[in-house]
CSV table of C-alpha atoms and ligand atoms in Angstrom, one decimal:
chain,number,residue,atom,x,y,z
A,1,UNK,CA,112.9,106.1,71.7
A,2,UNK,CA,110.2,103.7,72.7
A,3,UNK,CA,111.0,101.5,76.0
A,4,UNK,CA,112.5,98.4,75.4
A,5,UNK,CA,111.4,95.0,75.6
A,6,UNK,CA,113.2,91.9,75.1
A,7,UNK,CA,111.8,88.5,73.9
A,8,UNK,CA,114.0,86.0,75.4
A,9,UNK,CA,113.5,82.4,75.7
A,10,UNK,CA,114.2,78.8,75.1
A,11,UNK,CA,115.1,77.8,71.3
A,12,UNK,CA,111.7,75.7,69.6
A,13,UNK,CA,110.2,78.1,72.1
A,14,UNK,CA,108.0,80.1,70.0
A,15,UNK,CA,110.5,83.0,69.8
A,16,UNK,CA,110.8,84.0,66.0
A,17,UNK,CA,106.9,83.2,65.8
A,18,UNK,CA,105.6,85.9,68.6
A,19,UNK,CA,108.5,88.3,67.5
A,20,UNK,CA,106.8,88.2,63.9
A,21,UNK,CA,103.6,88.6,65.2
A,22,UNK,CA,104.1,91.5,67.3
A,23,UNK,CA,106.3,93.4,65.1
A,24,UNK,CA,105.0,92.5,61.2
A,25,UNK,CA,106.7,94.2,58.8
A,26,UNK,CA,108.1,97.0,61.3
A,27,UNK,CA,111.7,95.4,61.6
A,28,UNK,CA,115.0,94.9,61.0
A,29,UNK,CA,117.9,92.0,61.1
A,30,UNK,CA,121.4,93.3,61.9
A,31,UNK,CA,124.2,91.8,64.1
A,32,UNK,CA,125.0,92.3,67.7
A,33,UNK,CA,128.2,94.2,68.2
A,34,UNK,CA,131.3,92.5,67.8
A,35,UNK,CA,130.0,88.9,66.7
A,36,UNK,CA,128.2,87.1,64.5
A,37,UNK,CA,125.0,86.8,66.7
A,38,UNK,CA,121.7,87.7,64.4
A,39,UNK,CA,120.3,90.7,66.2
A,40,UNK,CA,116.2,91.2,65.3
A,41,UNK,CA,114.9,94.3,66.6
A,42,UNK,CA,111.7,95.9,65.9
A,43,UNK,CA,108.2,98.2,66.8
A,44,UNK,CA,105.1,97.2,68.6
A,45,UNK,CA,102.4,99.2,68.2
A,46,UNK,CA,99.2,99.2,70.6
A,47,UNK,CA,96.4,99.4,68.1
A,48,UNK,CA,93.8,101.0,70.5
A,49,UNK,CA,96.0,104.0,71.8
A,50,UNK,CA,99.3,103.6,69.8
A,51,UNK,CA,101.4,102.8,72.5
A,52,UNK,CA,104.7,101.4,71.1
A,53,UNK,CA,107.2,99.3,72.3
A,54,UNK,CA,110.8,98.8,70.7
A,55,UNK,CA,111.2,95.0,70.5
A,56,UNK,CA,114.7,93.0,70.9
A,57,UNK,CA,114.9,89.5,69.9
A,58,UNK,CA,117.2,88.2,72.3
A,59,UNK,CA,119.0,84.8,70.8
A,60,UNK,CA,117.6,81.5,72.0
A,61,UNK,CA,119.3,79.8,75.3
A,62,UNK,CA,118.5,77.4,78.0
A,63,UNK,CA,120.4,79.3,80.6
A,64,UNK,CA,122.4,82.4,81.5
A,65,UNK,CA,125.9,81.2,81.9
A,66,UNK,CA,128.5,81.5,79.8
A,67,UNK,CA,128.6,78.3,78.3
A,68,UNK,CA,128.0,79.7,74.8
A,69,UNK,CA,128.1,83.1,72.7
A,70,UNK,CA,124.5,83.5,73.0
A,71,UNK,CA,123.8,83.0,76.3
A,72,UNK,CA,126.7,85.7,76.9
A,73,UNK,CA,125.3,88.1,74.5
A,74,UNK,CA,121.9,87.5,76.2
A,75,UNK,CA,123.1,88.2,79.2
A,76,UNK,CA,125.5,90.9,78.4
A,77,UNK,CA,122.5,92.8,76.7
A,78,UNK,CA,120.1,92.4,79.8
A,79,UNK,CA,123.0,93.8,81.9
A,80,UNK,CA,124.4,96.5,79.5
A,81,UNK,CA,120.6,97.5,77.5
A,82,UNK,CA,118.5,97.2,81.2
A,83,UNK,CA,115.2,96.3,78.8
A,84,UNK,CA,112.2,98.0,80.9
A,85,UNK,CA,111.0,94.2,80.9
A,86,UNK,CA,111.9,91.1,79.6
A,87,UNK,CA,109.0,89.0,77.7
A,88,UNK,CA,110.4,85.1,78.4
A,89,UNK,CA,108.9,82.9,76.2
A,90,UNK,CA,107.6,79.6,77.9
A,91,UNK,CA,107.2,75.8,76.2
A,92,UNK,CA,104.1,75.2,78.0
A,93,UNK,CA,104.5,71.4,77.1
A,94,UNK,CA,107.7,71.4,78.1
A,95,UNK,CA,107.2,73.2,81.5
A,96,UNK,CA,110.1,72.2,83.8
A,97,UNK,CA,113.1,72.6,81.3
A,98,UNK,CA,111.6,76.0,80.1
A,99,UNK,CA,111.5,77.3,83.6
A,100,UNK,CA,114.9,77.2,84.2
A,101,UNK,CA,115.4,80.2,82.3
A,102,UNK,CA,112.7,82.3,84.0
A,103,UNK,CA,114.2,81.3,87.6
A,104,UNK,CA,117.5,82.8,86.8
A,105,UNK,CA,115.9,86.5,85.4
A,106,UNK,CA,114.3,86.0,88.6
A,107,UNK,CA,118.0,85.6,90.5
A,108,UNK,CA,119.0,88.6,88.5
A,109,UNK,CA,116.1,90.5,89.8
A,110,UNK,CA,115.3,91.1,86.0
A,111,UNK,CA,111.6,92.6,85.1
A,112,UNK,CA,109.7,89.8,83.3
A,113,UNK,CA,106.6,88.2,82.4
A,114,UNK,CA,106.3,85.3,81.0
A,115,UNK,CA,104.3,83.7,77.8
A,116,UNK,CA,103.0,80.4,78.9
A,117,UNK,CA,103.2,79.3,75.0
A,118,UNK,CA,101.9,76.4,72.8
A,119,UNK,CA,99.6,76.0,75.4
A,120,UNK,CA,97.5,73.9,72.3
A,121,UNK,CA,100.6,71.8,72.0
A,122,UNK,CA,100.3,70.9,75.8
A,123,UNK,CA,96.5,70.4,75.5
A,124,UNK,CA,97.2,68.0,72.8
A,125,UNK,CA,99.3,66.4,75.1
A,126,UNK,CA,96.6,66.0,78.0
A,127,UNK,CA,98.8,68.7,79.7
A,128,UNK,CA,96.9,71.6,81.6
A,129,UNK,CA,99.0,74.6,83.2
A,130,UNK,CA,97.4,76.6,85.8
A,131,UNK,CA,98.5,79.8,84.5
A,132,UNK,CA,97.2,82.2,87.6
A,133,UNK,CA,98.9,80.1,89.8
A,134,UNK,CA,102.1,79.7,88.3
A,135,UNK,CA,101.9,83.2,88.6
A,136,UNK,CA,100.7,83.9,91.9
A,137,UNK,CA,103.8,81.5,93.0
A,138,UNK,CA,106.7,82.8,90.7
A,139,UNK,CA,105.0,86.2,91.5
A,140,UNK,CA,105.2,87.5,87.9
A,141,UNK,CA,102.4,87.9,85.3
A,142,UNK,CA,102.1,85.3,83.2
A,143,UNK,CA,100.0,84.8,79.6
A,144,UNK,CA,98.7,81.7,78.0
A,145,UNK,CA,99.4,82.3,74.1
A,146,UNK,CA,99.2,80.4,71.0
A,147,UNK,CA,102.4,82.4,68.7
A,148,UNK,CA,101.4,81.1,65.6
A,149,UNK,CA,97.7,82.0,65.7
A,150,UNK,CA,98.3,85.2,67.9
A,151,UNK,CA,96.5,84.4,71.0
A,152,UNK,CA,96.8,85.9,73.9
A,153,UNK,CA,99.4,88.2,72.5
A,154,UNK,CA,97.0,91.5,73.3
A,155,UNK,CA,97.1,90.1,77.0
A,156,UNK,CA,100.7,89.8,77.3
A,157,UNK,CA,101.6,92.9,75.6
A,158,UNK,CA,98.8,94.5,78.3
A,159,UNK,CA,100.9,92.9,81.0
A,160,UNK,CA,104.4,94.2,79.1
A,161,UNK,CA,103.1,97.9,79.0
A,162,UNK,CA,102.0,97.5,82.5
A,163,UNK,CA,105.2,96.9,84.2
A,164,UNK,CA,106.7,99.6,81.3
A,165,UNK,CA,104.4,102.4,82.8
A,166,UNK,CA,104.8,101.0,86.5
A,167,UNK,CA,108.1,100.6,87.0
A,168,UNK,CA,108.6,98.4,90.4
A,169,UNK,CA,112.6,97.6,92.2
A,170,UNK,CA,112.1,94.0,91.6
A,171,UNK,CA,114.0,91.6,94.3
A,172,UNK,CA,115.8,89.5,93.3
A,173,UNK,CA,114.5,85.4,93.9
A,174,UNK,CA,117.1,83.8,96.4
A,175,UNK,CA,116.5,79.7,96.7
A,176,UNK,CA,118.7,77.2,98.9
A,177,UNK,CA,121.1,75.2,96.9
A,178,UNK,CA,122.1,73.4,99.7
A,179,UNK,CA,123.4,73.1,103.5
A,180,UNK,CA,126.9,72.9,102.0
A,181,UNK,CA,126.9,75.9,99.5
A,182,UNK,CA,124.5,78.2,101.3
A,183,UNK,CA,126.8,79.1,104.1
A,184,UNK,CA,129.4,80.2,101.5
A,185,UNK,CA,127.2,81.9,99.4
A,186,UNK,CA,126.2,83.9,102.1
A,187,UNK,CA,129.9,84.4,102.9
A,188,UNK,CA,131.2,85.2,99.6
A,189,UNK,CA,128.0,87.7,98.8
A,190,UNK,CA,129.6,89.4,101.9
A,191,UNK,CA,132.6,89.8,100.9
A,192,UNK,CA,131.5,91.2,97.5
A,193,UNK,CA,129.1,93.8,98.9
A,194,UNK,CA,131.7,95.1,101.6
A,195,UNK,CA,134.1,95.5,99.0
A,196,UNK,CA,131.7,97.2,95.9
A,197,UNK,CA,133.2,94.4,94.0
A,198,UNK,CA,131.8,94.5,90.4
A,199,UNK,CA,128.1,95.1,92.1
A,200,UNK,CA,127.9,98.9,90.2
A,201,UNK,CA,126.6,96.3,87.3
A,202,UNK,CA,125.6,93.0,89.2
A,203,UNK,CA,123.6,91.9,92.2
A,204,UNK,CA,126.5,90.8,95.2
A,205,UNK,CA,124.6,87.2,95.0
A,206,UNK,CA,124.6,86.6,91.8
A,207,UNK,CA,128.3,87.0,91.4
A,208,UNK,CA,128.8,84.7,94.0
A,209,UNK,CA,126.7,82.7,92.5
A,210,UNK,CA,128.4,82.9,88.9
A,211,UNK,CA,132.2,82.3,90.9
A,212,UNK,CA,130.5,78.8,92.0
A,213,UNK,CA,129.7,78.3,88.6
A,214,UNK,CA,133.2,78.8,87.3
A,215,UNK,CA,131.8,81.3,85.1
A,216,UNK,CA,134.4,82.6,82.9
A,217,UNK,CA,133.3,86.2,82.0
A,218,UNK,CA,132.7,86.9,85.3
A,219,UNK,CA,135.6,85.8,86.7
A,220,UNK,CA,138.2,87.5,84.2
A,221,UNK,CA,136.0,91.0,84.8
A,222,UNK,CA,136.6,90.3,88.6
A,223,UNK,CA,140.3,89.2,88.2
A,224,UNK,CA,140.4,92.6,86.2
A,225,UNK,CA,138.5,94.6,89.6
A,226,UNK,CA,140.3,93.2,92.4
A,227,UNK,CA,142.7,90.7,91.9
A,228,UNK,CA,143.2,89.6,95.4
A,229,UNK,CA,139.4,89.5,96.3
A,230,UNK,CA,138.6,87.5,93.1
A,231,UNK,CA,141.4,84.9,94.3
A,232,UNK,CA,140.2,84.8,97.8
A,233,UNK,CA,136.6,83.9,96.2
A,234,UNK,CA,138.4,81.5,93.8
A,235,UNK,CA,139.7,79.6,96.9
A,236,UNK,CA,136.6,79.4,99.0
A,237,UNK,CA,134.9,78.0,95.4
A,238,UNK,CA,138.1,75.4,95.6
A,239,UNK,CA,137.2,74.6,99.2
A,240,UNK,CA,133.4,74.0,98.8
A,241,UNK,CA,134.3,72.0,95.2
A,242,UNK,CA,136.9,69.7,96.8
A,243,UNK,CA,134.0,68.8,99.7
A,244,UNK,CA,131.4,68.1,97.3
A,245,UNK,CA,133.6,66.3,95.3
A,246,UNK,CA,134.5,64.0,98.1
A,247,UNK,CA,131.2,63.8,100.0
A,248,UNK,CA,128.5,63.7,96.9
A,249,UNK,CA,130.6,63.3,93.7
A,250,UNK,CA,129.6,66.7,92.4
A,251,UNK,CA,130.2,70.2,91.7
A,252,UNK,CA,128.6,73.1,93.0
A,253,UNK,CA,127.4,74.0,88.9
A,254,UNK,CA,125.8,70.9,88.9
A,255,UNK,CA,124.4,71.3,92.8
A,256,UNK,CA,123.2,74.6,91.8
A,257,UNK,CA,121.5,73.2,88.7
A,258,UNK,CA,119.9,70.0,90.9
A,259,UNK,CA,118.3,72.9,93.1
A,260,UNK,CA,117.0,75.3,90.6
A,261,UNK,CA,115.3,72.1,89.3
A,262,UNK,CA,114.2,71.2,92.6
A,263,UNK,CA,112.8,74.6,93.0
A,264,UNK,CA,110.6,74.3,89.6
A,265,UNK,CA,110.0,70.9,90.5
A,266,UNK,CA,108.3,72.2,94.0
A,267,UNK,CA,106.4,75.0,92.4
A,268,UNK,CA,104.3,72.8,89.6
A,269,UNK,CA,103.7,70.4,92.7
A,270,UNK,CA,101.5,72.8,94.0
A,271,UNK,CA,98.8,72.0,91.6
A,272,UNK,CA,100.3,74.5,88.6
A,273,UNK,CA,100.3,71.1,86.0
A,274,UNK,CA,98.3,68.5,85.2
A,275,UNK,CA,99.2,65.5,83.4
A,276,UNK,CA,96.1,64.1,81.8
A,277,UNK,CA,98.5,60.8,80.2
A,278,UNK,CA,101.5,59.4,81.4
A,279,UNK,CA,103.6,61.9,81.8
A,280,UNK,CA,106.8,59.3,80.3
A,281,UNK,CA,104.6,58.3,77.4
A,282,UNK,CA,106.8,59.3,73.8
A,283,UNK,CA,104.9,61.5,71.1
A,284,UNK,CA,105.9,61.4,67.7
A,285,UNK,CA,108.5,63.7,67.7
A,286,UNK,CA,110.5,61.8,70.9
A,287,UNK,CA,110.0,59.0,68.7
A,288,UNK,CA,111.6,60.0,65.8
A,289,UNK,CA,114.9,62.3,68.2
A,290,UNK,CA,115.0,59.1,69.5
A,291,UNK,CA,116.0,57.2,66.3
A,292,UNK,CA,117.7,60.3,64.7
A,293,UNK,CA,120.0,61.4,68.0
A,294,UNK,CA,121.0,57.5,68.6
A,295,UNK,CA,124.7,57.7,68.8
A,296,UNK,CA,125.1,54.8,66.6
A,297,UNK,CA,122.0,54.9,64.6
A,298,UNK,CA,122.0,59.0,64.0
A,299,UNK,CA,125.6,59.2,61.7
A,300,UNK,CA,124.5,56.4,60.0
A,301,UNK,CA,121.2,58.3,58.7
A,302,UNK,CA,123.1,61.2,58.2
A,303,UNK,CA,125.3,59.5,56.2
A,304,UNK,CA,122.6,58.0,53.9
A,305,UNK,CA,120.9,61.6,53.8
A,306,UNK,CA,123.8,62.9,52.5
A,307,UNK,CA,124.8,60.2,50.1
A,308,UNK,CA,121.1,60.5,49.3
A,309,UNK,CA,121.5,64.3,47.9
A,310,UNK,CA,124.8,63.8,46.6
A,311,UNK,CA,123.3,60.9,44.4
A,312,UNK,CA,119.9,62.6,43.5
A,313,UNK,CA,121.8,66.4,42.8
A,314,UNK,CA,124.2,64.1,40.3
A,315,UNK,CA,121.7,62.2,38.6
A,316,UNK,CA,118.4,63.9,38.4
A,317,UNK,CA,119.8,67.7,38.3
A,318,UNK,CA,120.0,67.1,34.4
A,319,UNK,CA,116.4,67.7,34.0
A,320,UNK,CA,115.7,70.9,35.5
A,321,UNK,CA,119.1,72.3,34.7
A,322,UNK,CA,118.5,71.5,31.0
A,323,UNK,CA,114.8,73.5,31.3
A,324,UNK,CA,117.1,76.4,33.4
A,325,UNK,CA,119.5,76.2,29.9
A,326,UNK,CA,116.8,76.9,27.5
A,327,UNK,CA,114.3,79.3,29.6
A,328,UNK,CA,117.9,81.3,29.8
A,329,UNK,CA,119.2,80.5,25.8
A,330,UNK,CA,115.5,81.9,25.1
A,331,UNK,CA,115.5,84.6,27.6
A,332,UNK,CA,119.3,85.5,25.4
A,333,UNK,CA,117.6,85.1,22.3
A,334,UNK,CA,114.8,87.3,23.1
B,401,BGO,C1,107.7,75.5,62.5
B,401,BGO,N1,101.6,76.6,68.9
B,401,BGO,C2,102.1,75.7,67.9
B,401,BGO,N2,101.4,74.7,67.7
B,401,BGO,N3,103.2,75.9,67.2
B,401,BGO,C3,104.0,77.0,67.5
B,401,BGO,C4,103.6,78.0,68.5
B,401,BGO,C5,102.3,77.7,69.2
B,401,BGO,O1,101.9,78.5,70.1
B,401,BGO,N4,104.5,78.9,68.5
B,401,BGO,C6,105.4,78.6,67.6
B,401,BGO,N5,105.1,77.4,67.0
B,401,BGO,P1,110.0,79.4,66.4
B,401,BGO,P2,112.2,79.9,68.2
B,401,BGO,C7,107.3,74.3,61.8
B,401,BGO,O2,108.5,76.3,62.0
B,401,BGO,O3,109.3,80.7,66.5
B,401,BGO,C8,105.9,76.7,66.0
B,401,BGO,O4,113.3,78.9,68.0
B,401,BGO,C9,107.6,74.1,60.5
B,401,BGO,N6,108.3,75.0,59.8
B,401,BGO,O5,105.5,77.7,63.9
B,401,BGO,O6,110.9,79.2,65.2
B,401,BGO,C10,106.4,77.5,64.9
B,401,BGO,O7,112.3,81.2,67.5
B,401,BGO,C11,107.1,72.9,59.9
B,401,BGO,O8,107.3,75.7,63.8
B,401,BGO,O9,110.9,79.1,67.7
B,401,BGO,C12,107.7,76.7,64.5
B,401,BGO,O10,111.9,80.1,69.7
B,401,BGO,C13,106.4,72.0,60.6
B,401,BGO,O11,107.0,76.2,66.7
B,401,BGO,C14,108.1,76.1,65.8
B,401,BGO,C15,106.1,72.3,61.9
B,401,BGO,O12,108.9,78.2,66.5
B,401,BGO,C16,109.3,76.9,66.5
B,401,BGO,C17,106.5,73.4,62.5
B,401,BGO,C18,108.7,74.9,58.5
């Protein structure tokens, strides 16, 4: 079988567009096993030397937790399939949020390379992305591409097969969250690597990482492993909570999150974007989410979209279901 690559990225990213283009009419839709996630796999195929790829459409999420069935079946099939390298697909005019995704394959020490797309959206936008140093600093490959035209795509599958045929241990990105997690981060990876716990699939960090996110999966698969270590990690998680709680009014999910920010935030500082307008200014499309998502305003236009169709499928529907009647009394007939 060809080696595996997996498209992952944000939804809106550009997904279901580059998939399409890189795999035309060589693919197929099934399910992922045991839910109701779409599953889209399909073949690349190198048109200068034939070199092919076998392409997974992973499903759209902002992050790796466990918040939602995707992001679990995401994860489970980066853990479980080990792609030879992960393609994340990047909202180039919507940089920072899009990174977040990339930094934690990163902490998993995942393969990727990364397809800075829409980059004609962003120009539109008076946004300009220093693509070479984005990737000198994340220290992965990384494409400019237009999905819907097909631009760039030759380049990134290039930089794909590259890492495919030069396979490379990749470490995995540590960042600080913090003088008050750090410390037990450090203490709990520890304990995890002196104890194999759970590590023959995961990085000892990262399941630290995922206790201080109350992560659900991988605390029941721990709780399964070694009860009494998974409660001791549970409790230094309490400890760490209850002083965050009382000294900063947060969690460490939502410290952890503040940092991974602060660590994007940091790395397009050093002259990877450039905002040509404002960067607060509101395009179209704000505009309108803003009117549609308004808590008070939003039902109510749903509400009239709604009535809307009810009314129009009621009254005008007569007309083209009276042409459906005779095209079908004739088709009958003949
Ligand atoms: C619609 N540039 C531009 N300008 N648009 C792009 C690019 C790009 O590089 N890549 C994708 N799009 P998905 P996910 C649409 O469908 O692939 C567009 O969720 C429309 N449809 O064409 O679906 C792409 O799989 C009517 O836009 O994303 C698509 O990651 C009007 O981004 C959208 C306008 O791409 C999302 C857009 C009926």
């Amino acid at each position: 079988m060809a080696p595996t690559v997996a498209l992952a990225g944000n939804p809106n990213s550009g997904k279901t567009t580059l998939f399409n283009e890189l795999t035309g009419s060589r693919q197929h839709v099934g399910n992922y096993p045991g839910v109701t996630v779409e599953k889209k796999e399909g073949t690349y195929v190198r048109i200068h030397d034939g070199f092919r790829l076998h392409i997974v459409d992973l499903p759209g999420t902002y992050s790796l937790t466990a918040y939602s069935l995707e992001e679990v079946v995401a994860r489970d099939f980066l853990v479980d399939q080990k792609p030879e390298v992960v393609i994340n697909i990047v909202d180039a005019s919507n940089l920072e949020r899009n990174l977040y995704l990339a930094i934690q394959f990163l902490e998993m020490g995942i393969p990727i390379c990364i397809a800075l797309n829409m980059i004609d959206v962003a120009k539109k936008r008076g946004i300009k992305v220093d693509a070479q140093k984005l990737s000198s600093l994340l220290g992965v490959p990384v494409t400019p591409t237009v999905a819907r035209s097909g631009r760039g795509k030759m380049e990134l599958m290039d930089s794909a097969a590259q890492i495919v045929q030069e396979p490379h241990q990749v470490t995995p990105l540590k960042i600080s969250y913090g003088a008050d997690i750090d410390p037990v981060l450090s203490e709990m990876e520890k304990e995890i690597t002196d104890s194999d716990f759970l590590t023959d699939t995961y990085q000892a960090r990262w399941i630290a990482l995922k206790y201080l996110e109350s992560d659900e999966q991988i605390i029941r698969k721990g709780q399964k492993a070694n009860p009494d270590l998974s409660n001791r990690l549970k409790e230094m998680v309490r400890k760490v909570s209850h002083h965050l709680l009382n000294t900063l009014d947060t969690y460490p999910e939502a410290m952890i999150a503040d940092q991974r920010y602060g660590y994007i935030k940091s790395i397009l500082k050093q002259g990877v974007i450039y905002h040509k307008y404002d960067r607060n200014r509101l395009y179209s499309s704000d505009r309108i989410d803003k009117v549609l998502t308004n808590r008070f305003v939003g039902p109510l236009i749903m509400l009239a979209v709604i009535a809307g169709l009810y009314h129009f499928t009621f009254t005008y529907s007569k007309v083209p279901v009276g042409w459906l009647e005779l095209f079908f009394g004739w088709l009958g007939s003949a």
